[in-house]
Short mmCIF file of N, CA, C and O in Angstrom, two decimals:
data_model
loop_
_atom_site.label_atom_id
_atom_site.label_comp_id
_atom_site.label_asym_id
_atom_site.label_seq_id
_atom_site.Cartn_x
_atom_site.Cartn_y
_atom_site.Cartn_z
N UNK A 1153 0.37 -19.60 -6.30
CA UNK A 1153 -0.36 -19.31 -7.52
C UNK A 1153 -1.66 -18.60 -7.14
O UNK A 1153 -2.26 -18.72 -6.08
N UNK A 1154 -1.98 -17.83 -8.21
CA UNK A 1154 -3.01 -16.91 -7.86
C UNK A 1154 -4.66 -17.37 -7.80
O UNK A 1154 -4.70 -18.05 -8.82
N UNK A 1155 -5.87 -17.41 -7.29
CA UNK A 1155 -6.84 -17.83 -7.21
C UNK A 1155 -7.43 -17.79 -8.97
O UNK A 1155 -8.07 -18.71 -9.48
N UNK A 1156 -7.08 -16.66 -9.59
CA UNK A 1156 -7.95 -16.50 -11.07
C UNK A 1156 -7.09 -18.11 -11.88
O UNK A 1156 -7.78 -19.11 -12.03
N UNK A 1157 -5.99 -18.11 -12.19
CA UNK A 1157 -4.84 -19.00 -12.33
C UNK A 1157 -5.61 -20.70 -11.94
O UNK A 1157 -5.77 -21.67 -12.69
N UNK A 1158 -5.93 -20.55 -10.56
CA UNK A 1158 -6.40 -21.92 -10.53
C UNK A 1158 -7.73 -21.78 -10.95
O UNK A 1158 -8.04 -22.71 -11.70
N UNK A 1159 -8.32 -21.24 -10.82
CA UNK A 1159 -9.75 -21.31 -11.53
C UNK A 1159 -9.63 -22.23 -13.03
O UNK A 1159 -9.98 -23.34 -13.43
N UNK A 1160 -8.76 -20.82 -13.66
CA UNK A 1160 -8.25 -21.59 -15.09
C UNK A 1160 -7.96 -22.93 -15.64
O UNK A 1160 -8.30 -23.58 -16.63
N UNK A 1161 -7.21 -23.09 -14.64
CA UNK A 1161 -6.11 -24.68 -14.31
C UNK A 1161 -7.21 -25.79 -14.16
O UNK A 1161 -7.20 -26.88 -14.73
N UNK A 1162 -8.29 -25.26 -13.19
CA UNK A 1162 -9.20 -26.53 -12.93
C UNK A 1162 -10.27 -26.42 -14.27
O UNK A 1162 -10.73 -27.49 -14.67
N UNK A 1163 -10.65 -25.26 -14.91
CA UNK A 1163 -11.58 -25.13 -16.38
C UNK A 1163 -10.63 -26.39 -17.24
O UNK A 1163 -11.06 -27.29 -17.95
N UNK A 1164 -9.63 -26.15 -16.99
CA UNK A 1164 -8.53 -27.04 -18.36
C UNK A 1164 -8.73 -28.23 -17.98
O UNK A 1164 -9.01 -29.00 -18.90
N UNK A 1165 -8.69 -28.75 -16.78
CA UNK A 1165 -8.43 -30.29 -16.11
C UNK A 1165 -10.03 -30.75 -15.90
O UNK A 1165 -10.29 -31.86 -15.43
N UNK A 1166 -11.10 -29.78 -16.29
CA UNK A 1166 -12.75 -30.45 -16.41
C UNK A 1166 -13.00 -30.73 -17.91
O UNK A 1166 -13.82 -31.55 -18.31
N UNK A 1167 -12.16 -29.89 -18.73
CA UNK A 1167 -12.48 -29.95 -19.91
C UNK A 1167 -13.29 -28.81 -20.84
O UNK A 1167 -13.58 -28.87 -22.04
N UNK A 1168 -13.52 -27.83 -19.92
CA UNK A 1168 -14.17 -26.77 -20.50
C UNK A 1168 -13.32 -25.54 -21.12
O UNK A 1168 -14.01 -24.63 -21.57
N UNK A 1169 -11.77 -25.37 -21.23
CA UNK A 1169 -11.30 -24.67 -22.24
C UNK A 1169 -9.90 -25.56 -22.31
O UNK A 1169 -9.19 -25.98 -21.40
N UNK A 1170 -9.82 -25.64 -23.39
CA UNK A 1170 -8.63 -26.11 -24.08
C UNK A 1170 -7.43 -25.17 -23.67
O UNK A 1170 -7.59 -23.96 -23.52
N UNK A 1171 -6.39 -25.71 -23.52
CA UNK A 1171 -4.56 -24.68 -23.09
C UNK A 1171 -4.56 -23.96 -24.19
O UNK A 1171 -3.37 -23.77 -23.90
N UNK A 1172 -4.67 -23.52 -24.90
CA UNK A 1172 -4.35 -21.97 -25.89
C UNK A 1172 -5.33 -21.02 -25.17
O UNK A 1172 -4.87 -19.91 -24.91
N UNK A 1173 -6.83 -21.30 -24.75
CA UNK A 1173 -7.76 -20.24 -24.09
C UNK A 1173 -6.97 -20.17 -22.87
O UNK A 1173 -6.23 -19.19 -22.75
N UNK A 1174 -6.99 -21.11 -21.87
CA UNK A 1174 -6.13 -20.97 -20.59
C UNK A 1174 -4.68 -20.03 -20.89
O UNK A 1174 -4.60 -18.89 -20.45
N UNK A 1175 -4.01 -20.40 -21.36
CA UNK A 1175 -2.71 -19.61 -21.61
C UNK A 1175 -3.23 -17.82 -22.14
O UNK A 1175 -2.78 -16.77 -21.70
N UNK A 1176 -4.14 -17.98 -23.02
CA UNK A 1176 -4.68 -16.66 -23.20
C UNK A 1176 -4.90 -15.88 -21.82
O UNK A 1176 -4.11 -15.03 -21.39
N UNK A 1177 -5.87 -16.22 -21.28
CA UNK A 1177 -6.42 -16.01 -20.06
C UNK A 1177 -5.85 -15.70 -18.81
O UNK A 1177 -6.22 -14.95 -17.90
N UNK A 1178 -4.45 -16.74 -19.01
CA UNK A 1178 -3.46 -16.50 -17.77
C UNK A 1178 -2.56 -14.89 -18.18
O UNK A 1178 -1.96 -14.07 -17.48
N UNK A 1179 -2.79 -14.97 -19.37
CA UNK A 1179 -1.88 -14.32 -19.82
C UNK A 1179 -2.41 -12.84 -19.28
O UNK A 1179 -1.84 -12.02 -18.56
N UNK A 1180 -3.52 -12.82 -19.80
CA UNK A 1180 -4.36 -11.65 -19.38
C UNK A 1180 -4.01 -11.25 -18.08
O UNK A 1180 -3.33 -10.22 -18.03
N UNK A 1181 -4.37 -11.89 -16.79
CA UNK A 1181 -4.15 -11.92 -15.78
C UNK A 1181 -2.74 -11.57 -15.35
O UNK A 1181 -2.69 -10.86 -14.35
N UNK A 1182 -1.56 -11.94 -15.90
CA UNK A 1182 -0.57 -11.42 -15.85
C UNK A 1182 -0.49 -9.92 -16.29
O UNK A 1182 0.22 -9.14 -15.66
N UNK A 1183 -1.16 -9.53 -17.28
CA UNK A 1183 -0.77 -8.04 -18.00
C UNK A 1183 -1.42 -7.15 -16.71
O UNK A 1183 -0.98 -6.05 -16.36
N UNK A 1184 -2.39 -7.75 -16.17
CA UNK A 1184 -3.45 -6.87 -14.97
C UNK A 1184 -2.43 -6.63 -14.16
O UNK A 1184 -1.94 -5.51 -14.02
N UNK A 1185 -2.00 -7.76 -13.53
CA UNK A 1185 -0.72 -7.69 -12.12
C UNK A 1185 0.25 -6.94 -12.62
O UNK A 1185 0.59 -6.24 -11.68
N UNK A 1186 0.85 -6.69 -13.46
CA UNK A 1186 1.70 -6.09 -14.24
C UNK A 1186 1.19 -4.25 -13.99
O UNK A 1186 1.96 -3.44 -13.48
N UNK A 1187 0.14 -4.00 -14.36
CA UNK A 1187 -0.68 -3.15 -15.00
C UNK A 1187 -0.53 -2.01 -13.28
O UNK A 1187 -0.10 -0.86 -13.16
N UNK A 1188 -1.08 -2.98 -12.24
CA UNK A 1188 -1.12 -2.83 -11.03
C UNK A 1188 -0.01 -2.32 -10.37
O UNK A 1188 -0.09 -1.37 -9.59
N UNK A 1189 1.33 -3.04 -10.73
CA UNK A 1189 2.31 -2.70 -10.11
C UNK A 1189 3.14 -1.48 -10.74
O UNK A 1189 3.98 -0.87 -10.07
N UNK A 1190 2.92 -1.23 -11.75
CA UNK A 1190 3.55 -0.14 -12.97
C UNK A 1190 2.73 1.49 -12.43
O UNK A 1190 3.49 2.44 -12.27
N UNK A 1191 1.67 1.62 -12.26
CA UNK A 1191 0.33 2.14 -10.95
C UNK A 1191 1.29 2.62 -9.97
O UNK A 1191 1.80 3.72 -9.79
N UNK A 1192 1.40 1.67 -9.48
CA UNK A 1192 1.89 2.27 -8.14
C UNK A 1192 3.54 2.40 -7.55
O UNK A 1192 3.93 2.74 -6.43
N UNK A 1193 4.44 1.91 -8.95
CA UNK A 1193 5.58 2.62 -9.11
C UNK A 1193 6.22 3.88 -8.91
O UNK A 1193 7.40 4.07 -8.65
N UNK A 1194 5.36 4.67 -9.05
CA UNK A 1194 5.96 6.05 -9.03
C UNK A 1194 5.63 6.84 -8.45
O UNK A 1194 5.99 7.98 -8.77
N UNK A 1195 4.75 6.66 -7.26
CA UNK A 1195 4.17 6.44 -6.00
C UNK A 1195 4.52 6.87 -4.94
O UNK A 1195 5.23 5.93 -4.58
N UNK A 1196 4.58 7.85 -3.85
CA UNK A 1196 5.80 8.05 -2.86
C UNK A 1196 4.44 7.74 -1.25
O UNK A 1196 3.60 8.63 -1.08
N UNK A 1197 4.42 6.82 -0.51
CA UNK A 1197 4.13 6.70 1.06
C UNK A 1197 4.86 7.96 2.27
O UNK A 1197 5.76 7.72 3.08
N UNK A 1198 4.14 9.32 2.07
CA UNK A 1198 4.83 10.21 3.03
C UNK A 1198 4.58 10.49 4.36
O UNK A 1198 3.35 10.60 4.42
N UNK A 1199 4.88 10.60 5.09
CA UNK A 1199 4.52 11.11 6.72
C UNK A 1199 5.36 12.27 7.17
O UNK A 1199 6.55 12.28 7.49
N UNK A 1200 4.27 13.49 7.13
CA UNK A 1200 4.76 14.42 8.11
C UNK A 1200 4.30 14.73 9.33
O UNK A 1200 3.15 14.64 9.76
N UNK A 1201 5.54 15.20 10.00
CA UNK A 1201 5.11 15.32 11.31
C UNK A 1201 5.95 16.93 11.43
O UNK A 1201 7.15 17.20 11.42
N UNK A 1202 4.69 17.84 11.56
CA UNK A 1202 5.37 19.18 12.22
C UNK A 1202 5.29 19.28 13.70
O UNK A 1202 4.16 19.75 13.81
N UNK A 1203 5.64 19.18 14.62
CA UNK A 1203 5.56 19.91 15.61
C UNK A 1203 5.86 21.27 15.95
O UNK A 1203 6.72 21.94 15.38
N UNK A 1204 4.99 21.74 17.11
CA UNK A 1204 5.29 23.06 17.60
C UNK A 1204 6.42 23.31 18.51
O UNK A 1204 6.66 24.48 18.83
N UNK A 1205 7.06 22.45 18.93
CA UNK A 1205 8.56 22.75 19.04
C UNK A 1205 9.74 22.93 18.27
O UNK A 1205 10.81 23.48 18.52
N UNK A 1206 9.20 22.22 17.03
CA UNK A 1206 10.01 22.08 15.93
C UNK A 1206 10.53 21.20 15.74
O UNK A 1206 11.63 21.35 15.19
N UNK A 1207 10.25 20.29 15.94
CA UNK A 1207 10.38 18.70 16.18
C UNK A 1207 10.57 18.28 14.56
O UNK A 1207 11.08 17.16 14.60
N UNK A 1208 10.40 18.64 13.27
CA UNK A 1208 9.54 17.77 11.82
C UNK A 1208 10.16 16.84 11.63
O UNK A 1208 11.38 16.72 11.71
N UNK A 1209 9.13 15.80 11.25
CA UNK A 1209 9.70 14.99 10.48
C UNK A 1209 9.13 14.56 8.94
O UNK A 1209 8.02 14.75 8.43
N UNK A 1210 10.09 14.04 8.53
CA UNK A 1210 9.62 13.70 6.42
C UNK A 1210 10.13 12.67 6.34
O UNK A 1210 11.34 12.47 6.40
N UNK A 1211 9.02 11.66 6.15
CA UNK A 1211 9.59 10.47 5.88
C UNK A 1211 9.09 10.31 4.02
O UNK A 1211 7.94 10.68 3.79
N UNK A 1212 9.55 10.03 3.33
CA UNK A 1212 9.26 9.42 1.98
C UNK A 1212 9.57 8.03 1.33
O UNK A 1212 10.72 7.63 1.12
N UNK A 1213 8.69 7.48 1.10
CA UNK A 1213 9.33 5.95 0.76
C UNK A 1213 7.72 5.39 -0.22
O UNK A 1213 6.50 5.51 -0.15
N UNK A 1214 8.87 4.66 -1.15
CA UNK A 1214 8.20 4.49 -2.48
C UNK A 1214 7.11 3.15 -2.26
O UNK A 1214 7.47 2.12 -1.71
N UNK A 1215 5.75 3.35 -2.78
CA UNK A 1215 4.66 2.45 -2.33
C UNK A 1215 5.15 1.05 -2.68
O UNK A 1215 5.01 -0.02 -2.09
N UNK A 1216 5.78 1.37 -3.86
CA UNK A 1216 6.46 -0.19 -4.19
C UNK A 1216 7.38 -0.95 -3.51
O UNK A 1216 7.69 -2.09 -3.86
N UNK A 1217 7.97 -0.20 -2.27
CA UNK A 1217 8.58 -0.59 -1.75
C UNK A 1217 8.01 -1.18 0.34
O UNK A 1217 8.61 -1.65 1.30
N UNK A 1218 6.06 -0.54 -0.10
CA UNK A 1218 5.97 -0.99 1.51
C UNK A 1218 5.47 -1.95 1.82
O UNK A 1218 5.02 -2.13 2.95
N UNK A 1219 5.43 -3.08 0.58
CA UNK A 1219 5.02 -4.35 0.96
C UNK A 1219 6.09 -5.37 1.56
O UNK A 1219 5.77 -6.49 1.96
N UNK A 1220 7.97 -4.63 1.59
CA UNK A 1220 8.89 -5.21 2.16
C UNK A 1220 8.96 -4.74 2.96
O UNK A 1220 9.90 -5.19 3.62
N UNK A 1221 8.20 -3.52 3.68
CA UNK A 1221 8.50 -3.13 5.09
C UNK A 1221 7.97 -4.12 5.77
O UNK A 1221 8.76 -4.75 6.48
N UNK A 1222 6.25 -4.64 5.77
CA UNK A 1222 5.46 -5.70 6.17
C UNK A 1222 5.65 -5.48 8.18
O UNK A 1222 5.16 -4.51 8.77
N UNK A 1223 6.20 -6.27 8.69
CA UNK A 1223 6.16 -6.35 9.57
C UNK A 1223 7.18 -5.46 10.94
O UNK A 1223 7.19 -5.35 12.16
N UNK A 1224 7.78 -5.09 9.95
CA UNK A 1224 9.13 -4.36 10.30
C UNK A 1224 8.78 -2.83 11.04
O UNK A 1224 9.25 -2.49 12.13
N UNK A 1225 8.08 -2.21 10.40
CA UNK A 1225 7.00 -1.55 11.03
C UNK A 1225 5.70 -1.32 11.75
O UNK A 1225 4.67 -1.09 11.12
N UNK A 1226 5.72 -1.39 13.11
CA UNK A 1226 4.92 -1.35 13.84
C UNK A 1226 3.94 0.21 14.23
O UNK A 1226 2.74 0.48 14.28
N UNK A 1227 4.87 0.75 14.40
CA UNK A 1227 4.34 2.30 14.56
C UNK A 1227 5.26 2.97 14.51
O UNK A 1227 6.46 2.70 14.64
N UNK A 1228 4.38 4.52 14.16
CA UNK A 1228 5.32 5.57 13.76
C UNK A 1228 6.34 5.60 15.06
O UNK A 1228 6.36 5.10 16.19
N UNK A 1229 6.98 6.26 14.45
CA UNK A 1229 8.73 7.01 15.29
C UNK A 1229 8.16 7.80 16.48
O UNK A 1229 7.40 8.61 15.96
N UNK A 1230 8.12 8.03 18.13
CA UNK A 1230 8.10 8.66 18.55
C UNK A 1230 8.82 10.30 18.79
O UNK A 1230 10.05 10.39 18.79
N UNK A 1231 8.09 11.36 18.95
CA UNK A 1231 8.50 12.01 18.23
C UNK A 1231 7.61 13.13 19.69
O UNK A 1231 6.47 13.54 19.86
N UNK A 1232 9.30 13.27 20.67
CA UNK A 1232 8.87 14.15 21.49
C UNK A 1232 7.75 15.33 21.97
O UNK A 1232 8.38 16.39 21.94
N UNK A 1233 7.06 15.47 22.19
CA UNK A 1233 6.14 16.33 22.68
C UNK A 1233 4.76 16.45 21.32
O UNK A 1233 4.05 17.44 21.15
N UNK A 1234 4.73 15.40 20.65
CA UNK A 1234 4.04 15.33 19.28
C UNK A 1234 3.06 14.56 19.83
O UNK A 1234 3.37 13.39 20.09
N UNK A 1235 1.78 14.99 20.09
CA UNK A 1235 0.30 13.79 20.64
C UNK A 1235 -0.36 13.11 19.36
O UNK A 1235 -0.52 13.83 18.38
N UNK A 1236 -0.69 12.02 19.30
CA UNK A 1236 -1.34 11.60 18.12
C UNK A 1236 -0.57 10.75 17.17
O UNK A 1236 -1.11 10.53 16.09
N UNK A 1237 0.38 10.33 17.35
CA UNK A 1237 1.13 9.39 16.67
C UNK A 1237 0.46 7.73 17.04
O UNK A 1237 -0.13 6.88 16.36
N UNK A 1238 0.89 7.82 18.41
CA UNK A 1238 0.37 6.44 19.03
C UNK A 1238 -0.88 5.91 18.87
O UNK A 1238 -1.15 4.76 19.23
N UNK A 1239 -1.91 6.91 18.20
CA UNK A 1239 -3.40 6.45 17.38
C UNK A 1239 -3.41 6.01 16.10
O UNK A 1239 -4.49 5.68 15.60
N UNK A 1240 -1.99 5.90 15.23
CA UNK A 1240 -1.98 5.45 14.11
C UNK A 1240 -2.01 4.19 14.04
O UNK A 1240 -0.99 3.66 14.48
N UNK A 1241 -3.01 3.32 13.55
CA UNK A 1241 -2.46 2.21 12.75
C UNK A 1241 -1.76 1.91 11.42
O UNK A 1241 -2.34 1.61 10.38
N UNK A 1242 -0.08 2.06 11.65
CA UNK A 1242 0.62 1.78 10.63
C UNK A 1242 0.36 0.59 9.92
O UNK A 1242 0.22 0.82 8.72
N UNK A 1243 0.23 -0.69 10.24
CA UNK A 1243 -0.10 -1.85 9.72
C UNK A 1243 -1.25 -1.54 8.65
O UNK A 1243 -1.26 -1.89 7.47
N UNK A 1244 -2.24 -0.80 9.33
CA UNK A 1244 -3.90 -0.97 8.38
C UNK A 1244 -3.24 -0.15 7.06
O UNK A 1244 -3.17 -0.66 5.94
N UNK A 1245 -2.67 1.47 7.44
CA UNK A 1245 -2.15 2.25 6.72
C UNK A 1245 -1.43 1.32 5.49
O UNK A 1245 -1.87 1.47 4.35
N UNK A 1246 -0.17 0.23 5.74
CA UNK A 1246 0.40 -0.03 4.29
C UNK A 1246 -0.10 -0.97 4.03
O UNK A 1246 0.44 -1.56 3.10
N UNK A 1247 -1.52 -1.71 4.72
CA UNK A 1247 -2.39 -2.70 4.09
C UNK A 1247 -2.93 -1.66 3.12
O UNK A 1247 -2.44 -1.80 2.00
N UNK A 1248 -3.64 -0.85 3.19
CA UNK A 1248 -4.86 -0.33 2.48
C UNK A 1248 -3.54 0.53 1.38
O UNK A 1248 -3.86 0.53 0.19
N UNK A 1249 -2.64 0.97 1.58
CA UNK A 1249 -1.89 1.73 0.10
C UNK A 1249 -1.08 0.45 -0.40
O UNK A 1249 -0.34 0.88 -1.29
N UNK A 1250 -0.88 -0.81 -0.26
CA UNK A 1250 -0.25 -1.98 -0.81
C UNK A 1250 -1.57 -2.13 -1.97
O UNK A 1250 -1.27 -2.45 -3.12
N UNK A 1251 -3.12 -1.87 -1.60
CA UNK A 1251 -4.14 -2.25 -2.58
C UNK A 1251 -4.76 -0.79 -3.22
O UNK A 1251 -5.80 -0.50 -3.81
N UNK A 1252 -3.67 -0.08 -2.83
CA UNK A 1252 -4.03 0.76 -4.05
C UNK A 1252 -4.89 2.48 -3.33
O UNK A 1252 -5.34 3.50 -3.83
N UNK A 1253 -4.73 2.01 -2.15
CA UNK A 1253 -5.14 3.70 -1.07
C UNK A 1253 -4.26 4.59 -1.58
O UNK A 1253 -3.08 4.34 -1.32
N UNK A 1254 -4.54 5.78 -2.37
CA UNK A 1254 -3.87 6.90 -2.39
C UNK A 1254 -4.73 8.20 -1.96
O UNK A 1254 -5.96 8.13 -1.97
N UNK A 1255 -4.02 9.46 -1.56
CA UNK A 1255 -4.53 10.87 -0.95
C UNK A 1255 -3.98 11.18 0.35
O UNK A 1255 -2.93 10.86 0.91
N UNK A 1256 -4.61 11.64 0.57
CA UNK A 1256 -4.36 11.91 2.52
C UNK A 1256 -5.61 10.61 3.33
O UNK A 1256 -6.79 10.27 3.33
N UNK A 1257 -4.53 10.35 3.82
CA UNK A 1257 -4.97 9.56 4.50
C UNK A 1257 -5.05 9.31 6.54
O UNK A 1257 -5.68 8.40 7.09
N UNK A 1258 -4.23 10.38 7.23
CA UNK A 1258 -4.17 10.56 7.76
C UNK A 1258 -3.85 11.78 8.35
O UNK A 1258 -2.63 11.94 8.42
N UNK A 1259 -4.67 12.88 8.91
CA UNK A 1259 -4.57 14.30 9.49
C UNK A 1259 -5.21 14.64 10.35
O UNK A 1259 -6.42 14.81 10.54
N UNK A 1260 -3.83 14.82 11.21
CA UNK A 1260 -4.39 14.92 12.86
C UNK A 1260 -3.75 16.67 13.54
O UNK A 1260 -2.58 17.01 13.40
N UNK A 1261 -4.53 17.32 14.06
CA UNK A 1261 -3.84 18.87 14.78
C UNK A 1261 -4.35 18.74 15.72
O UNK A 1261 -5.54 18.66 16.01
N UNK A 1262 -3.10 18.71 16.50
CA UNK A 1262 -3.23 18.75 17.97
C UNK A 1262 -3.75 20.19 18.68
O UNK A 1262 -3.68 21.14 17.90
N UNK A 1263 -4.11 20.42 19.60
CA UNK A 1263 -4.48 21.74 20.21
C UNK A 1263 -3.05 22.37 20.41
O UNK A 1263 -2.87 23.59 20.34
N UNK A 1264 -2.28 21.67 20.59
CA UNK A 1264 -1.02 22.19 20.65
C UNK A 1264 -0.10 22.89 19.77
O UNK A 1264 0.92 23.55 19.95
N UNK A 1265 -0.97 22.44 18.45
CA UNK A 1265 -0.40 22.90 17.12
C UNK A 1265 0.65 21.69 16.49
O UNK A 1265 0.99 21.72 15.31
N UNK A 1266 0.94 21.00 17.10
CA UNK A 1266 1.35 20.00 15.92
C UNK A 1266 0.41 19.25 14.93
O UNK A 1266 -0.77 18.94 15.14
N UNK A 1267 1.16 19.02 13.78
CA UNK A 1267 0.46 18.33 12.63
C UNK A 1267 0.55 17.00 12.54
O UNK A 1267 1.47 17.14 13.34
N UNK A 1268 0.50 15.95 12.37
CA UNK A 1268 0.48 14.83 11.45
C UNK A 1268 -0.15 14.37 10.23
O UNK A 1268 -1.37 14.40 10.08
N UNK A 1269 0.68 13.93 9.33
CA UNK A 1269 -0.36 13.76 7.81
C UNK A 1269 0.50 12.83 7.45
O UNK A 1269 1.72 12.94 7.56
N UNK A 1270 -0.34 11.49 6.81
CA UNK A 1270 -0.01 10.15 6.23
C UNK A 1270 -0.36 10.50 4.66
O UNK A 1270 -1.59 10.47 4.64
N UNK A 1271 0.04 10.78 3.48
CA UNK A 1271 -0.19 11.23 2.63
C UNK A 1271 0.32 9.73 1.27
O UNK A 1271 1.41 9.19 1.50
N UNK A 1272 -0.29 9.34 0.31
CA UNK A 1272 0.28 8.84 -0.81
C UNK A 1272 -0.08 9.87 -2.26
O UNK A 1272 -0.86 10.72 -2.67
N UNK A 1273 0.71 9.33 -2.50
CA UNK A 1273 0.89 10.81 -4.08
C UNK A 1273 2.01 10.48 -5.12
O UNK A 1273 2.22 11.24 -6.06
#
């Protein structure tokens, strides 16, 4: 249960709002979480990777869906002769777009001419 939720729960069990305000209130709190996740539905988590060998890669995957990646992902895909991958923190990356990080968020050019870009949109 959510921290606002018990707040509520313990207002009801001191005596300072009666269950129709609490139920109001929770309710509210529900339309927010609701509100939040509807946001970031339609949402796409992208990573490109151009290299100058010709290496690319496109990954696309829906924000709503990278709070079940969680642990499963450690770091990006190695990705032959591509420098700058192994400086990503993937973890921080779908912490900070799970709460709502969208733009570019990651862009790296190598001297070599490869690209990397962590993008939400």
């Amino acid at each position: 249960m959510n921290e606002e939720v018990m707040k509520v729960l313990k207002m009801v069990e001191e005596g300072k709002i009666d269950s129709q305000k609490a139920a109001e209130l929770i309710s509210l709190f529900n339309s927010k979480e609701q509100e939040k996740i509807n946001e970031t539905k339609e949402k796409m988590f992208k990573i490109i990777v151009k290299s100058s060998k010709g290496d690319n890669v496109n990954i696309n995957v829906p924000v709503k869906f990278i709070s079940t990646l969680g642990a499963a992902i450690k770091k990006l895909p190695k990705v032959e002769g591509v420098e700058g991958l192994e400086e990503i923190d993937i973890q921080a990356i779908l912490k900070a777009v799970s709460e709502g990080l969208e733009g570019k968020i990651v862009d790296i050019k190598s001297e070599n001419g490869d690209i990397v870009e962590v993008v939400v949109e």
